Coordinates of C-alpha atoms and ligand atoms in Angstrom, one line a residue:
X28 CA 9.7 35.8 -14.4
X29 CA 12.5 33.0 -14.7
X30 CA 15.2 35.0 -13.8
X31 CA 13.7 36.8 -10.8
X32 CA 13.4 33.3 -9.8
X33 CA 16.1 31.5 -10.2
X34 CA 17.8 35.1 -8.2
X35 CA 15.2 34.6 -5.7
X36 CA 17.1 30.9 -5.1
X37 CA 20.7 31.8 -5.5
X38 CA 19.7 34.4 -2.9
X39 CA 18.8 32.0 -0.3
X40 CA 21.8 29.1 -1.3
X41 CA 23.8 32.2 -0.3
X42 CA 22.5 33.1 2.4
X43 CA 22.0 29.6 4.2
X44 CA 26.0 29.2 3.5
X45 CA 27.1 32.6 5.4
X46 CA 24.3 31.3 7.7
X47 CA 25.7 27.7 8.2
X48 CA 29.3 28.7 8.7
X49 CA 28.5 32.0 10.8
X50 CA 27.0 29.9 13.2
X51 CA 29.0 27.5 13.4
X52 CA 31.4 29.5 15.1
X53 CA 28.8 30.6 17.3
X54 CA 27.4 26.9 18.4
X55 CA 28.1 27.4 22.0
X56 CA 26.7 24.5 24.5
X57 CA 26.4 27.2 27.7
X58 CA 23.9 29.7 25.3
X59 CA 21.5 26.8 25.5
X60 CA 20.5 25.4 28.6
X61 CA 17.0 26.9 28.8
X62 CA 16.3 24.9 25.6
X63 CA 15.3 21.8 26.0
X64 CA 14.8 20.7 22.1
X65 CA 14.6 17.0 21.3
X66 CA 16.3 15.8 19.6
X67 CA 19.2 18.8 19.6
X68 CA 19.1 20.7 16.2
X69 CA 22.7 21.1 14.5
X70 CA 22.8 24.5 14.9
X71 CA 21.2 27.0 17.3
X72 CA 22.0 30.7 18.4
X73 CA 20.1 32.2 20.7
X74 CA 19.5 35.9 20.4
X75 CA 17.6 38.6 22.8
X76 CA 13.8 39.1 22.9
X77 CA 10.9 36.6 22.6
X78 CA 7.9 36.1 20.2
X79 CA 4.6 36.8 21.8
X80 CA 1.8 34.8 20.4
X81 CA -1.0 36.4 20.2
X82 CA -4.2 36.8 18.6
X83 CA -4.8 37.5 15.3
X84 CA -2.1 34.7 14.6
X85 CA -1.7 33.5 11.2
X86 CA 0.5 31.0 9.5
X87 CA 1.6 32.8 5.9
X88 CA 2.8 30.1 3.1
X89 CA 4.8 31.3 0.7
X90 CA 4.4 29.2 -1.3
X91 CA 1.3 27.3 -2.4
X92 CA 2.6 23.6 -2.1
X93 CA -0.5 21.3 -1.3
X94 CA 2.0 19.1 1.6
X95 CA 3.0 22.4 3.0
X96 CA -0.5 23.5 3.9
X97 CA -2.0 20.8 5.2
X98 CA 1.0 21.2 8.2
X99 CA 0.3 24.5 8.1
X100 CA -3.3 22.7 9.1
X101 CA -1.4 20.8 12.0
X102 CA 0.6 23.8 13.9
X103 CA -2.8 25.2 13.3
X104 CA -4.6 22.7 15.2
X105 CA -1.1 22.0 18.0
X106 CA -1.4 25.7 18.5
X107 CA -5.1 25.9 17.9
X108 CA -5.9 23.3 20.7
X109 CA -4.2 25.3 23.2
X110 CA -4.8 28.5 23.3
X111 CA -7.3 28.7 22.5
X112 CA -6.3 31.3 19.4
X113 CA -8.8 31.3 15.7
X114 CA -5.1 30.6 14.4
X115 CA -5.6 31.3 10.4
X116 CA -3.9 29.4 7.5
X117 CA -3.4 32.2 4.3
X118 CA -1.3 32.5 0.7
X119 CA -0.9 36.1 0.7
X120 CA 2.2 36.5 -0.1
X121 CA 1.7 40.3 -0.3
X122 CA 1.3 40.5 3.7
X123 CA 3.9 42.2 5.1
X124 CA 5.2 39.6 8.4
X125 CA 3.5 41.2 11.6
X126 CA 2.8 38.6 13.9
X127 CA 3.0 35.5 10.8
X128 CA 4.2 32.4 10.8
X129 CA 6.0 31.9 7.4
X130 CA 6.1 28.7 5.4
X131 CA 9.1 28.9 3.2
X132 CA 10.1 26.1 0.4
X133 CA 13.4 27.2 -0.6
X134 CA 13.6 24.5 -3.9
X135 CA 17.9 25.0 -4.1
X136 CA 18.1 25.2 -0.2
X137 CA 20.6 21.9 -0.9
X138 CA 22.4 22.2 2.6
X139 CA 18.8 21.9 4.1
X140 CA 18.8 18.8 2.4
X141 CA 15.7 16.2 2.5
X142 CA 14.5 16.8 6.1
X143 CA 16.0 20.8 6.9
X144 CA 15.2 23.8 8.0
X145 CA 15.9 27.2 8.4
X146 CA 12.7 28.0 11.7
X147 CA 14.0 31.7 12.7
X148 CA 11.8 33.5 16.0
X149 CA 12.8 37.5 16.3
X150 CA 9.3 39.6 17.8
X151 CA 7.7 40.6 14.8
X152 CA 8.0 36.8 12.7
X153 CA 8.6 33.0 13.2
X154 CA 9.5 32.0 9.5
X155 CA 10.2 28.3 8.5
X156 CA 12.3 28.0 5.4
X157 CA 13.1 24.3 3.7
X158 CA 13.4 22.2 1.1
X159 CA 11.4 20.2 1.4
X160 CA 7.4 20.1 3.2
X161 CA 9.4 17.1 5.7
X162 CA 12.2 19.4 6.8
X163 CA 8.5 22.6 7.3
X164 CA 7.1 19.7 9.3
X165 CA 10.4 18.4 11.4
X166 CA 10.5 22.7 11.5
X167 CA 7.0 22.6 12.9
X168 CA 7.9 20.2 15.3
X169 CA 11.0 22.0 17.5
X170 CA 8.9 25.3 17.5
X171 CA 6.6 23.1 19.0
X172 CA 9.7 22.3 21.9
X173 CA 10.1 25.7 21.6
X174 CA 6.9 26.7 23.2
X175 CA 6.3 25.4 27.0
X176 CA 4.7 21.9 27.7
X177 CA 2.2 24.0 28.3
X178 CA 1.6 23.2 24.7
X179 CA 0.3 20.0 24.7
X180 CA -2.4 20.6 27.3
X181 CA -6.0 21.4 25.5
X182 CA -6.9 24.6 26.4
X183 CA -9.0 25.4 29.5
X184 CA -7.7 29.5 30.6
X185 CA -7.0 32.1 28.3
X186 CA -2.8 33.0 29.0
X187 CA 0.1 34.5 27.1
X188 CA 3.1 32.7 25.6
X189 CA 6.0 33.8 24.2
X190 CA 9.1 32.2 21.9
X191 CA 12.7 33.0 23.1
X192 CA 14.3 34.9 20.1
X193 CA 16.7 32.4 17.8
X194 CA 17.9 31.2 14.9
X195 CA 18.2 26.9 13.9
X196 CA 19.5 25.1 10.8
X197 CA 18.9 21.5 11.7
X198 CA 19.1 18.2 9.2
X199 CA 19.2 14.8 10.4
X200 CA 22.4 12.4 10.5
X201 CA 21.2 9.6 9.5
X202 CA 17.8 9.2 7.2
X203 CA 16.1 5.7 8.9
X204 CA 15.4 6.9 12.4
X205 CA 12.5 4.2 13.4
X206 CA 10.6 2.3 15.8
X207 CA 9.4 -1.1 15.8
X208 CA 6.2 -2.3 17.4
X209 CA 4.4 -6.2 17.7
X210 CA 0.5 -6.1 17.8
X211 CA 0.8 -9.9 17.2
X212 CA 1.7 -11.0 20.9
X213 CA -1.3 -8.4 22.3
X214 CA -2.8 -6.4 19.9
X215 CA -3.0 -2.3 20.2
X216 CA -6.0 -0.8 18.1
X217 CA -6.3 1.8 15.3
X218 CA -6.5 5.0 18.5
X219 CA -3.5 3.8 20.3
X220 CA -1.1 4.1 17.2
X221 CA -2.5 6.7 15.6
X222 CA -1.2 8.4 18.9
X223 CA 2.7 6.5 19.1
X224 CA 2.7 8.4 14.9
X225 CA 1.8 11.1 17.0
X226 CA 3.8 11.4 19.9
X227 CA 6.9 9.6 18.1
X228 CA 6.6 12.2 14.9
X229 CA 7.1 14.8 17.9
X230 CA 10.5 13.6 18.2
X231 CA 10.7 13.6 14.5
X232 CA 10.6 9.4 14.0
X233 CA 10.5 8.9 10.6
X234 CA 9.7 4.9 10.2
X235 CA 7.1 3.0 12.2
X236 CA 8.0 -1.0 11.9
X237 CA 4.4 -2.8 12.3
X238 CA 5.0 -6.3 12.9
X239 CA 1.6 -7.8 12.2
X240 CA 2.1 -11.4 11.7
X241 CA 3.4 -14.2 14.4
X242 CA 2.3 -17.4 16.0
X243 CA 0.5 -15.7 18.5
X244 CA -1.4 -13.7 16.2
X245 CA -2.2 -12.1 12.8
X246 CA -3.3 -8.4 12.4
X247 CA -4.2 -7.8 9.3
X248 CA -7.1 -8.4 6.9
X249 CA -6.1 -10.3 3.3
X250 CA -8.9 -10.3 1.3
X251 CA -8.1 -13.6 -0.4
X252 CA -7.2 -16.3 3.2
X253 CA -10.3 -14.6 5.4
X254 CA -9.4 -17.7 7.5
X255 CA -5.6 -15.6 9.0
X256 CA -7.7 -12.9 10.8
X257 CA -10.8 -15.2 11.2
X258 CA -8.9 -18.2 12.7
X259 CA -4.9 -16.7 13.8
X260 CA -6.4 -13.6 14.5
X261 CA -8.8 -15.6 17.4
X262 CA -7.6 -16.8 20.6
X263 CA -9.8 -19.5 21.9
X264 CA -13.2 -20.6 21.5
X265 CA -15.7 -18.0 19.4
X266 CA -17.1 -16.9 22.3
X267 CA -14.0 -16.4 24.4
X268 CA -12.2 -14.9 21.3
X269 CA -10.0 -12.3 22.4
X270 CA -8.5 -11.9 17.6
X271 CA -8.1 -8.3 16.9
X272 CA -7.2 -7.6 13.5
X273 CA -7.0 -3.9 11.2
X274 CA -9.4 -4.2 8.5
X275 CA -7.6 -3.1 4.9
X276 CA -10.1 -0.2 5.2
X277 CA -8.0 0.7 8.9
X278 CA -4.5 -0.1 7.2
X279 CA -5.2 2.6 4.7
X280 CA -5.8 4.7 7.2
X281 CA -3.2 5.5 9.4
X282 CA -0.9 4.6 6.3
X283 CA -2.2 8.1 5.1
X284 CA -2.0 9.1 8.9
X285 CA 1.4 8.5 9.3
X286 CA 2.1 10.2 5.9
X287 CA 1.3 13.0 6.9
X288 CA 3.5 13.1 10.0
X289 CA 6.2 11.8 7.5
X290 CA 6.9 8.7 8.9
X291 CA 6.7 5.6 5.9
X292 CA 5.2 2.3 7.4
X293 CA 7.4 -0.6 7.6
X294 CA 4.8 -3.9 7.5
X295 CA 6.6 -6.7 8.6
X296 CA 4.8 -10.7 7.7
X297 CA 6.6 -12.6 9.0
X298 CA 8.2 -16.1 7.6
X299 CA 10.0 -18.6 7.0
X300 CA 9.0 -19.1 10.9
X301 CA 7.1 -16.9 13.4
X302 CA 4.3 -18.0 11.5
X303 CA 1.8 -20.7 14.1
X304 CA -0.8 -18.5 12.8
X305 CA -1.6 -18.7 10.2
X306 CA -0.9 -22.3 9.9
X307 CA -3.7 -22.9 12.6
X308 CA -5.7 -21.0 9.4
X309 CA -3.7 -22.8 6.8
X310 CA -2.6 -26.1 8.3
X311 CA -1.9 -27.3 4.9
X312 CA 1.6 -24.9 4.1
X313 CA 3.5 -26.5 6.8
X314 CA 5.4 -29.9 6.2
X315 CA 3.0 -32.4 7.9
X316 CA -0.3 -30.7 7.0
X317 CA -1.7 -31.8 10.3
X318 CA -4.1 -29.1 12.0
X319 CA -2.3 -29.1 15.2
X320 CA -3.9 -28.7 18.6
X321 CA -4.5 -25.4 20.0
X322 CA -4.1 -24.5 23.7
X323 CA -7.1 -24.0 25.7
X324 CA -7.5 -20.9 27.1
X325 CA -7.6 -17.0 25.2
X326 CA -3.9 -16.4 26.5
X327 CA -0.7 -16.0 23.5
X328 CA 0.4 -19.3 24.7
X329 CA -3.2 -19.9 22.4
X330 CA -1.5 -21.0 19.2
X331 CA 2.1 -22.1 20.5
X332 CA 1.1 -25.7 22.4
X333 CA 3.1 -27.1 20.6
X334 CA 5.7 -25.3 19.6
X335 CA 6.7 -23.5 16.7
X336 CA 6.6 -24.4 13.3
X337 CA 7.9 -22.6 9.6
X338 CA 6.3 -22.5 5.9
X339 CA 7.4 -26.1 4.7
X340 CA 9.5 -24.7 1.5
X341 CA 9.4 -27.3 -0.4
X342 CA 5.4 -27.6 -1.2
X343 CA 5.0 -23.9 -4.3
X344 CA 1.8 -23.8 -2.5
X345 CA 4.5 -22.4 0.3
X346 CA 5.2 -19.3 -1.9
X347 CA 1.4 -18.9 -4.1
X348 CA -0.1 -18.0 -1.2
X349 CA 2.6 -15.4 0.4
X350 CA 2.9 -13.8 -3.2
X351 CA -1.1 -13.5 -3.1
X352 CA -0.6 -12.2 0.6
X353 CA 2.1 -9.8 -0.5
X354 CA 0.3 -9.0 -3.2
X355 CA -1.9 -7.0 -1.2
X356 CA 0.3 -5.7 1.5
X357 CA 2.6 -4.7 -1.2
X358 CA -0.9 -2.6 -2.6
X359 CA -1.7 -1.1 0.7
X360 CA 0.9 0.7 2.1
X361 CA 3.2 2.6 -0.1
X362 CA 6.3 1.7 1.7
X363 CA 9.2 1.1 -1.0
X364 CA 10.2 -1.5 1.2
X365 CA 8.3 -4.8 3.2
X366 CA 9.8 -6.9 5.9
X367 CA 9.9 -10.7 5.8
X368 CA 11.2 -11.5 9.6
X369 CA 13.3 -14.0 8.6
X370 CA 14.6 -15.4 12.4
X371 CA 14.5 -18.0 14.3
X372 CA 13.3 -20.4 11.7
X373 CA 12.8 -23.4 13.9
X374 CA 14.8 -27.1 14.1
X375 CA 13.6 -30.0 12.7
X376 CA 11.4 -29.4 10.9
X377 CA 12.8 -28.9 7.4
X378 CA 15.7 -31.7 7.8
X379 CA 12.4 -33.9 8.4
X380 CA 10.6 -33.2 5.1
X381 CA 10.0 -34.7 2.3
X382 CA 9.1 -32.2 0.4
X383 CA 11.7 -29.8 1.5
X384 CA 14.2 -32.7 1.1
X385 CA 13.3 -32.8 -2.8
X386 CA 13.7 -29.5 -2.8
X387 CA 17.1 -29.7 -1.8
X388 CA 17.7 -32.5 -4.0
X389 CA 16.4 -30.8 -7.2
X390 CA 17.9 -27.4 -6.3
X391 CA 20.9 -28.7 -5.0
X392 CA 20.7 -26.7 -1.3
X393 CA 23.7 -29.0 1.1
X394 CA 21.9 -27.9 4.5
X395 CA 18.7 -26.3 5.6
X396 CA 20.2 -22.6 5.9
X397 CA 21.1 -23.2 2.3
X398 CA 17.3 -24.0 1.9
X399 CA 16.7 -20.9 4.0
X400 CA 18.3 -18.4 1.6
X401 CA 16.9 -20.4 -2.2
X402 CA 13.9 -19.2 0.4
X403 CA 14.3 -15.8 1.3
X404 CA 15.4 -15.1 -2.5
X405 CA 12.2 -16.5 -3.8
X406 CA 10.7 -13.6 -1.8
X407 CA 13.3 -11.0 -2.6
X408 CA 13.2 -11.5 -6.6
X409 CA 8.6 -11.5 -6.2
X410 CA 9.0 -8.1 -3.6
X411 CA 11.4 -6.3 -6.8
X412 CA 8.9 -7.5 -9.3
X413 CA 6.5 -4.8 -7.5
X414 CA 8.8 -2.5 -6.7
X415 CA 9.6 -3.3 -3.0
X416 CA 12.9 -4.3 -1.5
X417 CA 13.1 -7.1 0.7
X418 CA 14.2 -6.5 4.7
X419 CA 14.6 -9.3 7.2
X420 CA 16.4 -9.6 10.3
X421 CA 20.4 -10.3 10.3
X422 CA 19.6 -14.0 10.3
X423 CA 19.4 -13.5 6.4
X424 CA 22.6 -12.0 6.2
X425 CA 24.3 -13.4 3.1
X426 CA 26.5 -12.9 0.3
X427 CA 23.6 -13.8 -2.6
X428 CA 20.5 -11.8 -1.4
X429 CA 20.2 -8.6 -3.8
X430 CA 22.0 -4.8 -3.2
X431 CA 18.2 -3.2 -2.6
X432 CA 18.3 -5.9 -0.1
X433 CA 18.1 -4.3 4.0
X434 CA 20.0 -6.2 7.4
X435 CA 18.1 -5.2 10.8
X436 CA 21.3 -6.3 13.1
X437 CA 19.6 -6.7 16.2
X438 CA 22.4 -9.7 17.4
X439 CA 25.1 -8.2 16.5
X440 CA 26.6 -5.4 14.7
X441 CA 28.7 -8.2 13.2
X442 CA 25.9 -8.1 10.1
X443 CA 26.3 -4.4 9.3
X444 CA 29.2 -4.5 9.4
X445 CA 29.5 -7.6 6.5
X446 CA 26.4 -6.4 4.5
X447 CA 27.6 -2.7 4.4
X448 CA 31.2 -4.0 3.3
X449 CA 29.3 -5.8 0.8
X450 CA 27.2 -2.9 -0.4
X451 CA 23.9 -3.9 1.0
X452 CA 22.0 -1.0 3.7
X453 CA 21.8 -1.7 6.6
X454 CA 19.6 -0.6 10.2
X455 CA 21.0 -1.2 13.2
X456 CA 19.2 -2.6 16.1
X457 CA 21.2 -3.9 18.1
X458 CA 19.3 -5.8 20.8
X459 CA 21.4 -3.8 24.5
X460 CA 20.2 -0.5 23.0
X461 CA 17.5 -0.8 21.1
X462 CA 15.3 -3.8 22.5
X463 CA 12.9 -1.6 24.6
X464 CA 10.7 -4.4 25.8
X465 CA 14.0 -4.8 28.1
X466 CA 13.9 -2.9 31.9
X467 CA 14.7 0.4 31.6
X468 CA 15.6 -0.1 35.3
X469 CA 16.6 -2.2 38.1
X470 CA 13.4 -1.1 40.4
X471 CA 11.3 -4.1 42.1
X472 CA 8.8 -1.1 41.1
X473 CA 9.1 -2.4 37.1
X474 CA 6.5 -4.2 35.5
X475 CA 7.7 -7.7 34.5
X476 CA 9.7 -8.2 30.9
X477 CA 11.5 -9.9 28.7
X478 CA 14.8 -9.4 30.5
X479 CA 18.2 -7.4 30.4
X480 CA 18.4 -3.8 31.0
X481 CA 18.3 -1.2 28.7
X482 CA 18.5 1.9 30.6
X483 CA 18.0 5.6 28.7
X484 CA 21.8 5.8 29.2
X485 CA 22.5 2.4 27.6
X486 CA 19.7 3.3 24.4
X487 CA 21.8 6.8 24.2
X488 CA 25.3 4.8 24.2
X489 CA 25.1 3.6 20.7
X490 CA 26.9 4.6 18.1
X491 CA 25.8 4.1 14.7
X492 CA 29.2 5.0 13.1
X493 CA 31.0 1.6 13.1
X494 CA 34.0 1.3 13.6
X495 CA 36.5 -0.6 10.9
X496 CA 34.2 0.5 7.9
X497 CA 34.8 3.5 4.8
X498 CA 33.3 6.6 4.7
X499 CA 31.8 3.9 1.2
X500 CA 30.8 1.6 3.9
X501 CA 29.4 3.4 6.4
X502 CA 26.5 5.6 4.6
X503 CA 25.1 2.2 3.9
X504 CA 24.2 2.5 7.9
X505 CA 20.7 3.9 6.9
X506 CA 20.1 4.8 10.5
X507 CA 18.9 2.8 13.9
X508 CA 16.0 1.4 15.7
X509 CA 14.1 1.0 18.8
X510 CA 12.3 -2.0 18.9
X511 CA 9.2 -3.7 21.1
X512 CA 7.9 -6.7 21.7
X513 CA 5.0 -6.8 23.5
X514 CA 4.5 -10.4 24.1
X515 CA 4.4 -9.3 28.4
X516 CA 2.8 -5.9 27.5
X517 CA -0.6 -5.7 27.1
X518 CA -2.2 -2.7 27.6
X519 CA -1.5 0.5 25.7
X520 CA 0.1 2.7 28.6
X521 CA 2.4 -0.2 29.5
X522 CA 3.6 0.4 25.6
X523 CA 4.0 3.9 26.2
X524 CA 6.2 3.5 29.2
X525 CA 8.3 0.6 27.5
X526 CA 9.1 3.4 24.5
X527 CA 9.4 7.3 26.4
X528 CA 12.0 8.5 26.4
X529 CA 13.9 5.7 25.1
X530 CA 12.8 6.0 22.3
X531 CA 14.1 9.5 22.1
X532 CA 17.4 8.6 23.0
X533 CA 17.5 7.1 19.8
X534 CA 16.2 10.1 18.1
X535 CA 18.6 12.2 19.0
X536 CA 21.4 9.6 18.4
X537 CA 20.3 9.9 14.7
X538 CA 19.5 13.6 14.1
X539 CA 22.0 15.6 16.3
X540 CA 26.2 15.6 14.7
X541 CA 28.1 14.3 17.1
X542 CA 29.8 17.5 18.6
X543 CA 26.7 18.8 19.6
X544 CA 25.0 16.3 22.0
X545 CA 26.2 14.1 24.8
X546 CA 24.2 12.2 27.8
X547 CA 24.1 14.6 31.1
X548 CA 22.8 17.7 28.4
X549 CA 20.4 15.3 26.9
X550 CA 19.1 13.5 30.3
X551 CA 18.8 17.6 31.5
X552 CA 16.6 18.6 28.5
X553 CA 14.9 15.5 28.6
X554 CA 13.1 15.9 31.8
X555 CA 11.8 18.6 31.2
X556 CA 10.2 16.6 28.2
X557 CA 7.9 14.6 31.7
X558 CA 5.5 16.9 31.6
X559 CA 4.5 17.4 28.0
X560 CA 4.0 13.8 28.2
X561 CA 2.4 14.6 31.4
X562 CA -0.1 17.3 29.4
X563 CA -0.2 14.2 26.1
X564 CA -1.7 11.8 28.9
X565 CA 1.3 10.1 27.7
X566 CA 2.7 7.1 30.7
X567 CA 6.3 7.2 30.7
X568 CA 9.6 5.9 32.6
X569 CA 11.6 8.8 34.6
X570 CA 15.4 8.1 34.5
X571 CA 17.2 8.2 37.7
X572 CA 20.7 8.0 37.9
X573 CA 21.3 5.7 40.4
X574 CA 19.3 3.6 37.5
X575 CA 16.0 2.7 40.3
X576 CA 13.1 2.9 41.0
X577 CA 11.1 6.4 39.9
X578 CA 8.4 5.6 37.6
X579 CA 5.4 6.8 37.2
X580 CA 2.7 4.4 37.5
X581 CA 1.1 2.6 35.0
X582 CA -2.1 5.3 34.0
X583 CA -5.2 2.7 33.1
Ligands
LIG803 C1 14.6 -11.7 16.6 O1 14.6 -10.8 17.8 N1 13.3 -12.2 16.6 C2 14.4 -10.9 15.4
LIG804 ZN1 8.0 -29.0 4.2

C-alpha cells in the first residue's frame, strides 16, 4: 500500500519535470493571443480542440482533503450560477474520466510549490493537479478565465460553453500579492468587503491589508473598550452619526470568507499617530489628557478639528491599552502578522510632554525619533509574545527592529533595500506605482482624487526585483501590494473604480515570470476583462493609451 503510494508520487514528480522542460521549449507569445488570463500563467501550451461543458457535469476529487472539497463546492457555485447546470461534486475515485473536472493533490509535486497548479484541458476531461489546496484554487480561477465572460453572469438562458484545450503549468514568483483598503476615512460594509475579496481572489491576490483605525474613525469592536466604536466610529451628534464599524462577529465572518479564498487578512491598528478617533474615546491616552473639540458636522474632519494627535509614549496606560486592544485583535485574525502603522507621527507633542520627556531620560533616548523606536520595539515584543510578526510603514525602518518584523516601503525603495540588506522581510507599496487613491488618467472627468498619477501602465511598471541586492537579500522582498486610501472615496463603486484594473497589473507583476509578461500583451488581455467586470457589476476604469477620458460611469 505504502509502496504503491510512493511509486505514484515518484511518477507524479517525473511527469512535472518532463512537462516543465518540454513546455519551456514550446512556449511562444504568438500562440496564445486568444487567451486572456490575468495574471499570465508561467507556461501555457495551446492544443487543438475544446472541452464542451455540458450536463451532467461532475467535479471529481481524487482525494478526501476537506479543503479540496471546499474548493470543489466553490467552483460548483461559480459554474452552477451561470450555466444553470446541476454540477455534482463527488469523490468516487473509480469513475472513468468522462466529462469530469478532476481535482488531484500530488504532495511531492515540489516544482509547483505552495501555490502552483497544473491545469490540463482535453476534449474529454479537465484536470487540476497541485501540491496544495491553494494551488488547486488558483487553478480553478484560471479555469474560470478560460471560459467566456458570460460565466460571471447569473443564469439567464441555456447556452453552450467551450474551453480551449491547453496545458498550463503555473506558480507565482512572489508570495505577498496584496491589496490594502482604508475603511477609516470612509466605512465600507461587510457585503462590500466580501465582494471585494471575491474580486481580488479572481486575480490570485492573497493578502488583504485592512486599515481599520485612523484619525477619522475606529472601525473594529474591542470588547474591553466599547467607547472606541461608540464614540470613535461616530461623527457628529448621535442623532446624525455616520458611525459604522465591524462587530467581532463580522470580523470572524469576513476572516473565514477570506480564508476560503486563500486570502490572509492583515489587520492594521495605527499607532503612535493617526489615532484621533481613539483619543476622542479615551482622551487620557494623549499627552495632555485633554478632551479635544470636535467639528460640528459629520464630515471626515469631525475628529480633526484641533489637528492630529498621538498616544502618549510616556504613560504606561498607553501600553496597557494597546496591549489589550492587540490581544483581542490577535485572537480575531489568524494572520501571523499585525500591522501597527508607525507612519507620520505628528511633531511637537512628545517634545512638549513632561511624561514623554521623563521616559526619554529614563531610557537614555536622545530624541523623539528614538522614543518612537522604543514605542515600536515594545509593541513588537508584545506581538511576538502572541506569535504575531509586526508590520509597519517605512517610518519604522531601523537596524534595531527584530528580524521577524516587516517594513512596507512606500515613500521610496531605499527603506526596502536597507531592511532587505539587514535581513528583514519587506513589502513594496511604492506610492508612484501602488497608491490607487492617485488619479489614473489625466481626464477632467476623473472623480476627485488625492493627487498624483498612477496609470495602469505605471502600476504595471513596478519591478519587484530591486537593483543592488544579492539573491539572498532579494529573497526578503516578499512582494507588493496596492493601497487604497479613502479620503475622497465614499461609495463602494468608487472604491472599485480606483482598484480595477490597477490591482490586476500589480497581481501580474508579482505572479508572472518576467520572461512571459509585457505591457502590450497585458493591456490586450486586460481589455477582455472589461466584459467580465460588467457582468460582475463592478465599476472600473477603462485604460486609454492617450491617458484620457474614457471611463464607465460610476454605478450608484
Ligand atoms: C502612508 O501613506 N502614510 C502610509
Ligand atoms: Zn506624552
